[in-house]
CSV table of C-alpha atoms in Angstrom, one decimal:
chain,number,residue,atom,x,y,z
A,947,UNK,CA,4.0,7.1,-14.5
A,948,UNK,CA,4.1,11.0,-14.3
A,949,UNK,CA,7.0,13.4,-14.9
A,950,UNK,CA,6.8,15.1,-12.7
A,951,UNK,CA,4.3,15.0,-9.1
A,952,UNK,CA,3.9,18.5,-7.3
A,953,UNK,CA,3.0,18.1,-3.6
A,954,UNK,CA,0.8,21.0,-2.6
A,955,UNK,CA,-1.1,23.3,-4.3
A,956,UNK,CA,-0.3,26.6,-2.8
A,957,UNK,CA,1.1,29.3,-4.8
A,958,UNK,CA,4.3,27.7,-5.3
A,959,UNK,CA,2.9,24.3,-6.3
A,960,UNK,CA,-0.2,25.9,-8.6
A,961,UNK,CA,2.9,27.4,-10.3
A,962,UNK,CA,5.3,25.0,-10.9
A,963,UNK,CA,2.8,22.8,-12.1
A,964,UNK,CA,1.5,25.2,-14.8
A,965,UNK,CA,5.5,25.3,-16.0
A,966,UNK,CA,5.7,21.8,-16.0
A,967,UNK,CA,3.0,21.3,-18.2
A,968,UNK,CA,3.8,23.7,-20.6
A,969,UNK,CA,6.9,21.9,-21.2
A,970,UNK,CA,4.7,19.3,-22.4
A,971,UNK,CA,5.6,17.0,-19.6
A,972,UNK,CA,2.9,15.1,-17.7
A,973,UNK,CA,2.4,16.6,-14.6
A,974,UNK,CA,0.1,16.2,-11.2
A,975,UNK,CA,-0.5,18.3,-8.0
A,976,UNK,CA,-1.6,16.4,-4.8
A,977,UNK,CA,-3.0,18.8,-2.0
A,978,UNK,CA,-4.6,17.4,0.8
A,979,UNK,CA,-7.6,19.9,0.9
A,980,UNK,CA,-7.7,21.3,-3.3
A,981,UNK,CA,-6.0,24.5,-4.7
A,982,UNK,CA,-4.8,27.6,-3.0
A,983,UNK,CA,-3.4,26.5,0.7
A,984,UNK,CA,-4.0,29.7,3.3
A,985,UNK,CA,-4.4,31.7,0.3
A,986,UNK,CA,-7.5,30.9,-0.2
A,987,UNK,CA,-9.0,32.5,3.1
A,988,UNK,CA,-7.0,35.5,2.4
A,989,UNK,CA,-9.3,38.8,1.7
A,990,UNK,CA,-7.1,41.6,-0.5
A,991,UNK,CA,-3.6,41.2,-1.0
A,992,UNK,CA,-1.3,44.0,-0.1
A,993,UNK,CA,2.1,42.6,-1.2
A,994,UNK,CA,1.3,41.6,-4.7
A,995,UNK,CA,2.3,44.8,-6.5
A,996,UNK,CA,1.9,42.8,-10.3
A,997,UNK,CA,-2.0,42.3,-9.4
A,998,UNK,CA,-4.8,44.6,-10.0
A,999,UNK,CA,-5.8,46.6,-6.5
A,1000,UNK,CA,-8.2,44.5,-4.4
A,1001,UNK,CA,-7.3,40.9,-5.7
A,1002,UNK,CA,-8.2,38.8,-3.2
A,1003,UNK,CA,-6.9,35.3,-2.0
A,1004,UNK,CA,-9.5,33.4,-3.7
A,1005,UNK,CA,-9.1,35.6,-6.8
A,1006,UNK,CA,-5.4,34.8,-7.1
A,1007,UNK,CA,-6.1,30.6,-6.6
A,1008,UNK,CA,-8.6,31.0,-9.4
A,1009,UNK,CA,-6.2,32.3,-11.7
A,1010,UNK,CA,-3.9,29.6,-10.9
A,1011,UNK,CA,-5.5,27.1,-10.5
A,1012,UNK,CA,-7.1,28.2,-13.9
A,1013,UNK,CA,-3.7,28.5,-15.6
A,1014,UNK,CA,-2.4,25.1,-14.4
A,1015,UNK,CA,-5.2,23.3,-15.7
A,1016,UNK,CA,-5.2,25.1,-19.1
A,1017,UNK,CA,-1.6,24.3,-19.4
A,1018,UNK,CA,-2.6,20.6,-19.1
A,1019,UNK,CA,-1.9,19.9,-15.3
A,1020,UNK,CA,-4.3,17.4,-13.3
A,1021,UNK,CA,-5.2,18.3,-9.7
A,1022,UNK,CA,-5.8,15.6,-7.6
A,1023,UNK,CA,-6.9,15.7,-3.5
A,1024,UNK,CA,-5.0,13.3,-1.5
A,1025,UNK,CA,-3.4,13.0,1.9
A,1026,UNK,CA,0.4,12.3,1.1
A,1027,UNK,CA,1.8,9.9,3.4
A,1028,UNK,CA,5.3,8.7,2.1
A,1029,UNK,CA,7.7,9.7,-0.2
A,1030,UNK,CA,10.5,7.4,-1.8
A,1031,UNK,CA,13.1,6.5,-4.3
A,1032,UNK,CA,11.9,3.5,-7.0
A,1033,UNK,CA,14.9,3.2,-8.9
A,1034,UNK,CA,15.9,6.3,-11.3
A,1035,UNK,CA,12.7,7.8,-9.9
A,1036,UNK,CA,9.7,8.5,-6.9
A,1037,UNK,CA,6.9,6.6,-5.4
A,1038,UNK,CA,4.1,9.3,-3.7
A,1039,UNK,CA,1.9,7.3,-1.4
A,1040,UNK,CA,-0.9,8.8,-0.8
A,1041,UNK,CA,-4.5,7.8,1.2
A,1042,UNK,CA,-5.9,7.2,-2.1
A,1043,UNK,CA,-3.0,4.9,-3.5
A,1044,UNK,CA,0.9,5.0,-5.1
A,1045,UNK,CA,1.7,7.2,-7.9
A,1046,UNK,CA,4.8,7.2,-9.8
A,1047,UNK,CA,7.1,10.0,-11.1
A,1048,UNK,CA,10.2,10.7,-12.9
A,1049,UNK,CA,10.5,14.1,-10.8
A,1050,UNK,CA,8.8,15.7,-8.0
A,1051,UNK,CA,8.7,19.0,-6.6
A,1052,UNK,CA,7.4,19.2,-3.2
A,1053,UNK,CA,5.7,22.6,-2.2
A,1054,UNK,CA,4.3,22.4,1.1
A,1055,UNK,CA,4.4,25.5,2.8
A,1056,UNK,CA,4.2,25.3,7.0
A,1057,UNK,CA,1.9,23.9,9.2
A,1058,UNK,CA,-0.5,25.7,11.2
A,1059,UNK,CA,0.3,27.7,14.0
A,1060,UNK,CA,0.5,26.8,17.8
A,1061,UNK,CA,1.2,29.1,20.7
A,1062,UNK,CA,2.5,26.0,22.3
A,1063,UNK,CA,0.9,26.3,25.7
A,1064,UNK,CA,-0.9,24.4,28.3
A,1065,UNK,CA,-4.8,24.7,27.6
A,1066,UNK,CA,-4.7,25.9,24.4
A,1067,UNK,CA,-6.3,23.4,22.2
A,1068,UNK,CA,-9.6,24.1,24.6
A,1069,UNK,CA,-9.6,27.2,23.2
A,1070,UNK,CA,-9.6,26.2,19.4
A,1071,UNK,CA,-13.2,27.7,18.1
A,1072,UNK,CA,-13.8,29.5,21.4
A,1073,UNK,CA,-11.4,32.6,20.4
A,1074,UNK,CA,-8.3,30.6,19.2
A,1075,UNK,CA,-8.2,30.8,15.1
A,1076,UNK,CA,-5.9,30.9,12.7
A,1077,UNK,CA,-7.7,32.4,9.8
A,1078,UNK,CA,-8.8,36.5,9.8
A,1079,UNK,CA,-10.9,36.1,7.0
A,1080,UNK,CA,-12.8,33.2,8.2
A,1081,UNK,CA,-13.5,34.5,11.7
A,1082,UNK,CA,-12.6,37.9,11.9
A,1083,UNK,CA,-16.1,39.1,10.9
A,1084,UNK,CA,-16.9,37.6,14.3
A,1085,UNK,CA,-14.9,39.6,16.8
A,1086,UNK,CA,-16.0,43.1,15.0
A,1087,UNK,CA,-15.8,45.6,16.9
A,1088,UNK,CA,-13.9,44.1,19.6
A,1089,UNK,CA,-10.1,43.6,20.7
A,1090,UNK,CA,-8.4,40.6,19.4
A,1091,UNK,CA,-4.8,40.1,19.5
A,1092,UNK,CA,-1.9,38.6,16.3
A,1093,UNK,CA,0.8,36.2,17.1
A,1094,UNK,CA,3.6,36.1,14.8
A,1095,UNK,CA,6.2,38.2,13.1
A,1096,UNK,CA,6.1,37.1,9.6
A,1097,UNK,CA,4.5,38.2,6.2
A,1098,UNK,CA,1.3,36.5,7.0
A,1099,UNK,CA,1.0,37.6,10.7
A,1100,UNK,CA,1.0,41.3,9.3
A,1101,UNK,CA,-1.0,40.6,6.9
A,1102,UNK,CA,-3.7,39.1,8.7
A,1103,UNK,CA,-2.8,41.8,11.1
A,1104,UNK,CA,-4.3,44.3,8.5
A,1105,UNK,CA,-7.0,42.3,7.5
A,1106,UNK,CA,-8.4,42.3,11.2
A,1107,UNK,CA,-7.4,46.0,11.6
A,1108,UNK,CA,-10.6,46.2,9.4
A,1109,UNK,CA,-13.6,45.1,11.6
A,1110,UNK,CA,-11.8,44.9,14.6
A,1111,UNK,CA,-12.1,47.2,17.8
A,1112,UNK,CA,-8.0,47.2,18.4
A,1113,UNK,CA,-5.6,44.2,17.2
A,1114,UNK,CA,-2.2,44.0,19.1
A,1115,UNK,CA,0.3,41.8,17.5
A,1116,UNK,CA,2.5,40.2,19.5
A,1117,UNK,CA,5.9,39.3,18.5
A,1118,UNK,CA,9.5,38.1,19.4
A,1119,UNK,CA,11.8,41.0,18.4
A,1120,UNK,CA,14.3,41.4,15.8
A,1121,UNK,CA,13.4,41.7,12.1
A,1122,UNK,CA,9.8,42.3,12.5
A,1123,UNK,CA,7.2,41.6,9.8
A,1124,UNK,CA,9.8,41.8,6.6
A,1125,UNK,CA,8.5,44.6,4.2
A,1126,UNK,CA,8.2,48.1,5.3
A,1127,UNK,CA,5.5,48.9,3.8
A,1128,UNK,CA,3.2,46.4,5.4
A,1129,UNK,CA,4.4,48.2,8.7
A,1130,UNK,CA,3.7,51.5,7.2
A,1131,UNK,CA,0.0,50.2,6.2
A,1132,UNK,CA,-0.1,48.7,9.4
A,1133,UNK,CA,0.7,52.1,11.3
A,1134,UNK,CA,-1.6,54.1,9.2
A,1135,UNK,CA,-4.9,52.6,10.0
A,1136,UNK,CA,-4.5,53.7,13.6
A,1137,UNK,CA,-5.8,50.4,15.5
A,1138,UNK,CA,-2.4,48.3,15.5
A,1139,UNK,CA,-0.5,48.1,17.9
A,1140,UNK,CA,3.1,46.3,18.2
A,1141,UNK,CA,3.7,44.6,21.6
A,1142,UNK,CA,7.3,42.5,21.9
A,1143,UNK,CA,7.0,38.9,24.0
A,1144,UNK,CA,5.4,36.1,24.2
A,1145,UNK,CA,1.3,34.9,25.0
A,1146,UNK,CA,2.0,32.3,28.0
A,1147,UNK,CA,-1.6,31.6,29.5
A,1148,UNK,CA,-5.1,32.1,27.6
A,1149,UNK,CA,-8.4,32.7,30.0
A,1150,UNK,CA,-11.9,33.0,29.6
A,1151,UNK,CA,-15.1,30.7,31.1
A,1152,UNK,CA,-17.4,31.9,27.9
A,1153,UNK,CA,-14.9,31.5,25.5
A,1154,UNK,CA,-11.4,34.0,25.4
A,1155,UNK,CA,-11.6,37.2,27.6
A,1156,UNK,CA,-7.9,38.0,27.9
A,1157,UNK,CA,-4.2,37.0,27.5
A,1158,UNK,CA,-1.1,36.8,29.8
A,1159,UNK,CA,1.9,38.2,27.5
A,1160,UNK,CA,5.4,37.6,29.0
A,1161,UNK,CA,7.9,40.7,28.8
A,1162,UNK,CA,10.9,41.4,29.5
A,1163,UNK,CA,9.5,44.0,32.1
A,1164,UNK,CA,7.2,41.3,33.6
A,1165,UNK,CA,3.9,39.8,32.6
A,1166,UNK,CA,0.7,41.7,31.4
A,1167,UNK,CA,-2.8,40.8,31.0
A,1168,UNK,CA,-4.5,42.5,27.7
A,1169,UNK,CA,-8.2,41.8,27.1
A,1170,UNK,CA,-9.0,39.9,24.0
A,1171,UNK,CA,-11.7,37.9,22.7
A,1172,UNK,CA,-9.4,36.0,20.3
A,1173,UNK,CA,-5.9,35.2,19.3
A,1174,UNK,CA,-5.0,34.6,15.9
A,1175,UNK,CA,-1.8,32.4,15.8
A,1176,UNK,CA,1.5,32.2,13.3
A,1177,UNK,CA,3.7,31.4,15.5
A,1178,UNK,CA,5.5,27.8,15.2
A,1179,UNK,CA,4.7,27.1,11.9
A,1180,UNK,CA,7.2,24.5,10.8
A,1181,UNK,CA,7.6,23.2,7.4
A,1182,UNK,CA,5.1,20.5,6.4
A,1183,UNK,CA,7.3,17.5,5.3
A,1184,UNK,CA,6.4,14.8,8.1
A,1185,UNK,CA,6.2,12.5,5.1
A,1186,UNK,CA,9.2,12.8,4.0
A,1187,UNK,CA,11.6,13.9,7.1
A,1188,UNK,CA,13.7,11.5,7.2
A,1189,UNK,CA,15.0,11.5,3.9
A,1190,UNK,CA,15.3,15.7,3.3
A,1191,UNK,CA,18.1,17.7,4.0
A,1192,UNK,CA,16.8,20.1,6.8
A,1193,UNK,CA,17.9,23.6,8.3
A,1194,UNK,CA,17.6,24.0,12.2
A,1195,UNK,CA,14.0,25.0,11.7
A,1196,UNK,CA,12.9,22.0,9.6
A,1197,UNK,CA,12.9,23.7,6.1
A,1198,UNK,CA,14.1,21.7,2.8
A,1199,UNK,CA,17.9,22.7,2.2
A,1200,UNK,CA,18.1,23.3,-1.8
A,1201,UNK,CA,20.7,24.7,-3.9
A,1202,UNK,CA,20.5,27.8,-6.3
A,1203,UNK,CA,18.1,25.4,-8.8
A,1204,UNK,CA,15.8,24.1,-5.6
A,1205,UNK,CA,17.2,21.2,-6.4
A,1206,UNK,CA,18.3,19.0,-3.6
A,1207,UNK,CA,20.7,16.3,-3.6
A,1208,UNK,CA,19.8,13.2,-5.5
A,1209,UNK,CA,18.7,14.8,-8.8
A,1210,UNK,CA,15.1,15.1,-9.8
A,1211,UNK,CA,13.5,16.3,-6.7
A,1212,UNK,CA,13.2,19.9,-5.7
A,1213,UNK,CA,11.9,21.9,-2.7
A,1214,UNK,CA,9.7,25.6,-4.2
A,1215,UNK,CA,8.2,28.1,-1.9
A,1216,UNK,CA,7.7,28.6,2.2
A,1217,UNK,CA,9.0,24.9,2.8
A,1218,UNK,CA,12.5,26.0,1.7
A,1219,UNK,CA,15.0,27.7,3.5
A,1220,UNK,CA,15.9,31.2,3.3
A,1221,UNK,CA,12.2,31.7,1.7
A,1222,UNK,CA,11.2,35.0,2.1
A,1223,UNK,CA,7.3,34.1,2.5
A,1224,UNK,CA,5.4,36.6,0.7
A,1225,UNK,CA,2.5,35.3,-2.2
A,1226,UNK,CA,5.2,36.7,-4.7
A,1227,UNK,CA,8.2,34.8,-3.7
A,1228,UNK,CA,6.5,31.8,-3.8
A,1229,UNK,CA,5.0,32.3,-7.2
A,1230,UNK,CA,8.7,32.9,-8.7
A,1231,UNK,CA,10.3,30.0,-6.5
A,1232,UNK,CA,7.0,27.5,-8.6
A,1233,UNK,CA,7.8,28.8,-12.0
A,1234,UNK,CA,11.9,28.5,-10.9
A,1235,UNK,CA,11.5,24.9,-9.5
A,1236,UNK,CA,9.1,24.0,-12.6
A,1237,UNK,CA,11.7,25.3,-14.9
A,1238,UNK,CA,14.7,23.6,-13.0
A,1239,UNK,CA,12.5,20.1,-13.0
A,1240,UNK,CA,12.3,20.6,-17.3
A,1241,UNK,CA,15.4,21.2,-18.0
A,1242,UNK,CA,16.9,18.2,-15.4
A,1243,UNK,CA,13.8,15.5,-16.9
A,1244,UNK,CA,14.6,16.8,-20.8
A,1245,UNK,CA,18.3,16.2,-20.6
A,1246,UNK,CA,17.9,12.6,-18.7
């Protein structure tokens, strides 16, 4: 019997974990692939103002990772499957068995990106990615095109704009990107450009050679040789969806604490709504979560 089980270790969960532990309370993080989530293919970090210049991704999970396991944590890797009351507490079914705990946080972020269009899943290794530091080195010096319009969208944007020939993001209006100055650092380096719709067809025999975007003005065709996707990425809580309160988009309704109804159980970074998904926010919303989940499992 834990006190308290952390699903995922992304920024948020690495966090709230160390908290947790500190407290003196015992405490595991389950992650399906190990520590860091899409952090760790991240190259340098331009919205992490409390971090020396040039701290990359895998920098950053290091240091957690290395603070949660000082503070006493245990990481385990696991596919989580189920999640359910037992009693006055949680059972966390996982591939590799059930695991008990008084609390759990659950820290999931979103899912992977999908363009959701006919023929894309051909694509996936021929041009379709959805990591700049993994595959970005492999388009230098060509066009390659961004879908999305949130924090990591621009800044995968701006890790491409690096090797990359041109990289046109394409997005769906309104509040684009968040911060301003990631569309001021975006602007500066010269090769970024800002196109409003939607990709509806991907083509290419040898591999991706172009994309149909749909406008408002009509339909264009832009060369590209890939597309790196954030759009549609939902909240990952399929094992738990049926039993979470859930906004219109499929993120974990919590109150002021991240506490959801029910006591004990509480919902910390990008799988929350109203998250403002930047490597920050979801550092605070851990320790906040972590600190919520002590004080709720010391007074009970």
């Amino acid at each position: 019997m834990w006190d308290v089980i952390v699903i995922g270790a992304g920024p948020a969960g690495l966090s709230a974990a160390s908290v947790v532990a500190r407290a003196g309370l015992a405490c595991m993080c389950i992650d399906r692939l190990g520590p860091g989530g899409q952090l760790i293919n991240f190259g340098p970090l331009h919205d992490t103002p409390d971090l020396p210049a040039g701290t990359t991704g895998p920098d950053l999970v290091a240091s957690l990772s290395d603070t949660m396991l000082e503070a006493g944590a245990e990481l385990a890797v696991a596919e989580v499957g189920a999640l359910r009351r037992d009693g006055e507490g949680w059972v966390v079914a996982t591939d590799d068995g059930e695991h008990r705990a008084r609390g759990v946080i659950i820290a999931t972020g979103l899912t992977q990106g999908a363009l959701g269009i006919d023929g894309e899943a051909g694509f996936e290794g021929r041009g379709l990615s959805f990591c700049a530091a993994c595959d970005g080195p492999l388009y230098a010096g060509q066009d390659v095109i961004v879908a999305g319009t949130d924090h990591w969208a621009m800044q995968e944007a701006i890790e491409l704009a690096q090797v990359a020939a041109r990289v046109t993001m394409v997005h769906s209006g309104g509040p684009v990107f968040g911060a301003h100055e990631r569309v001021a650092t975006a602007t500066a380096l010269g090769n970024i450009d800002m196109v409003e719709g939607r990709i509806v067809a991907l083509d290419g025999e040898d591999g991706l050679q172009s994309v149909t975007i749909a406008r408002d003005s009509g339909r264009d065709v832009l060369p590209a040789r890939a597309v790196f996707v954030y759009t549609q990425r939902i909240p990952a809580v399929s094992f738990a969806r049926g039993s979470l309160d859930l906004d219109g988009m499929g993120h974990i309704m919590a109150d002021e604490d991240l506490r959801l109804p029910g006591r004990t159980l509480f919902a910390a970074g990008d799988v929350r709504a109203r998250a403002p998904q930047r490597i920050a926010s979801a550092i605070a919303d851990g320790e906040r979560a972590g600190h919520a989940a002590v004080a709720e499992l010391k007074t009970s």
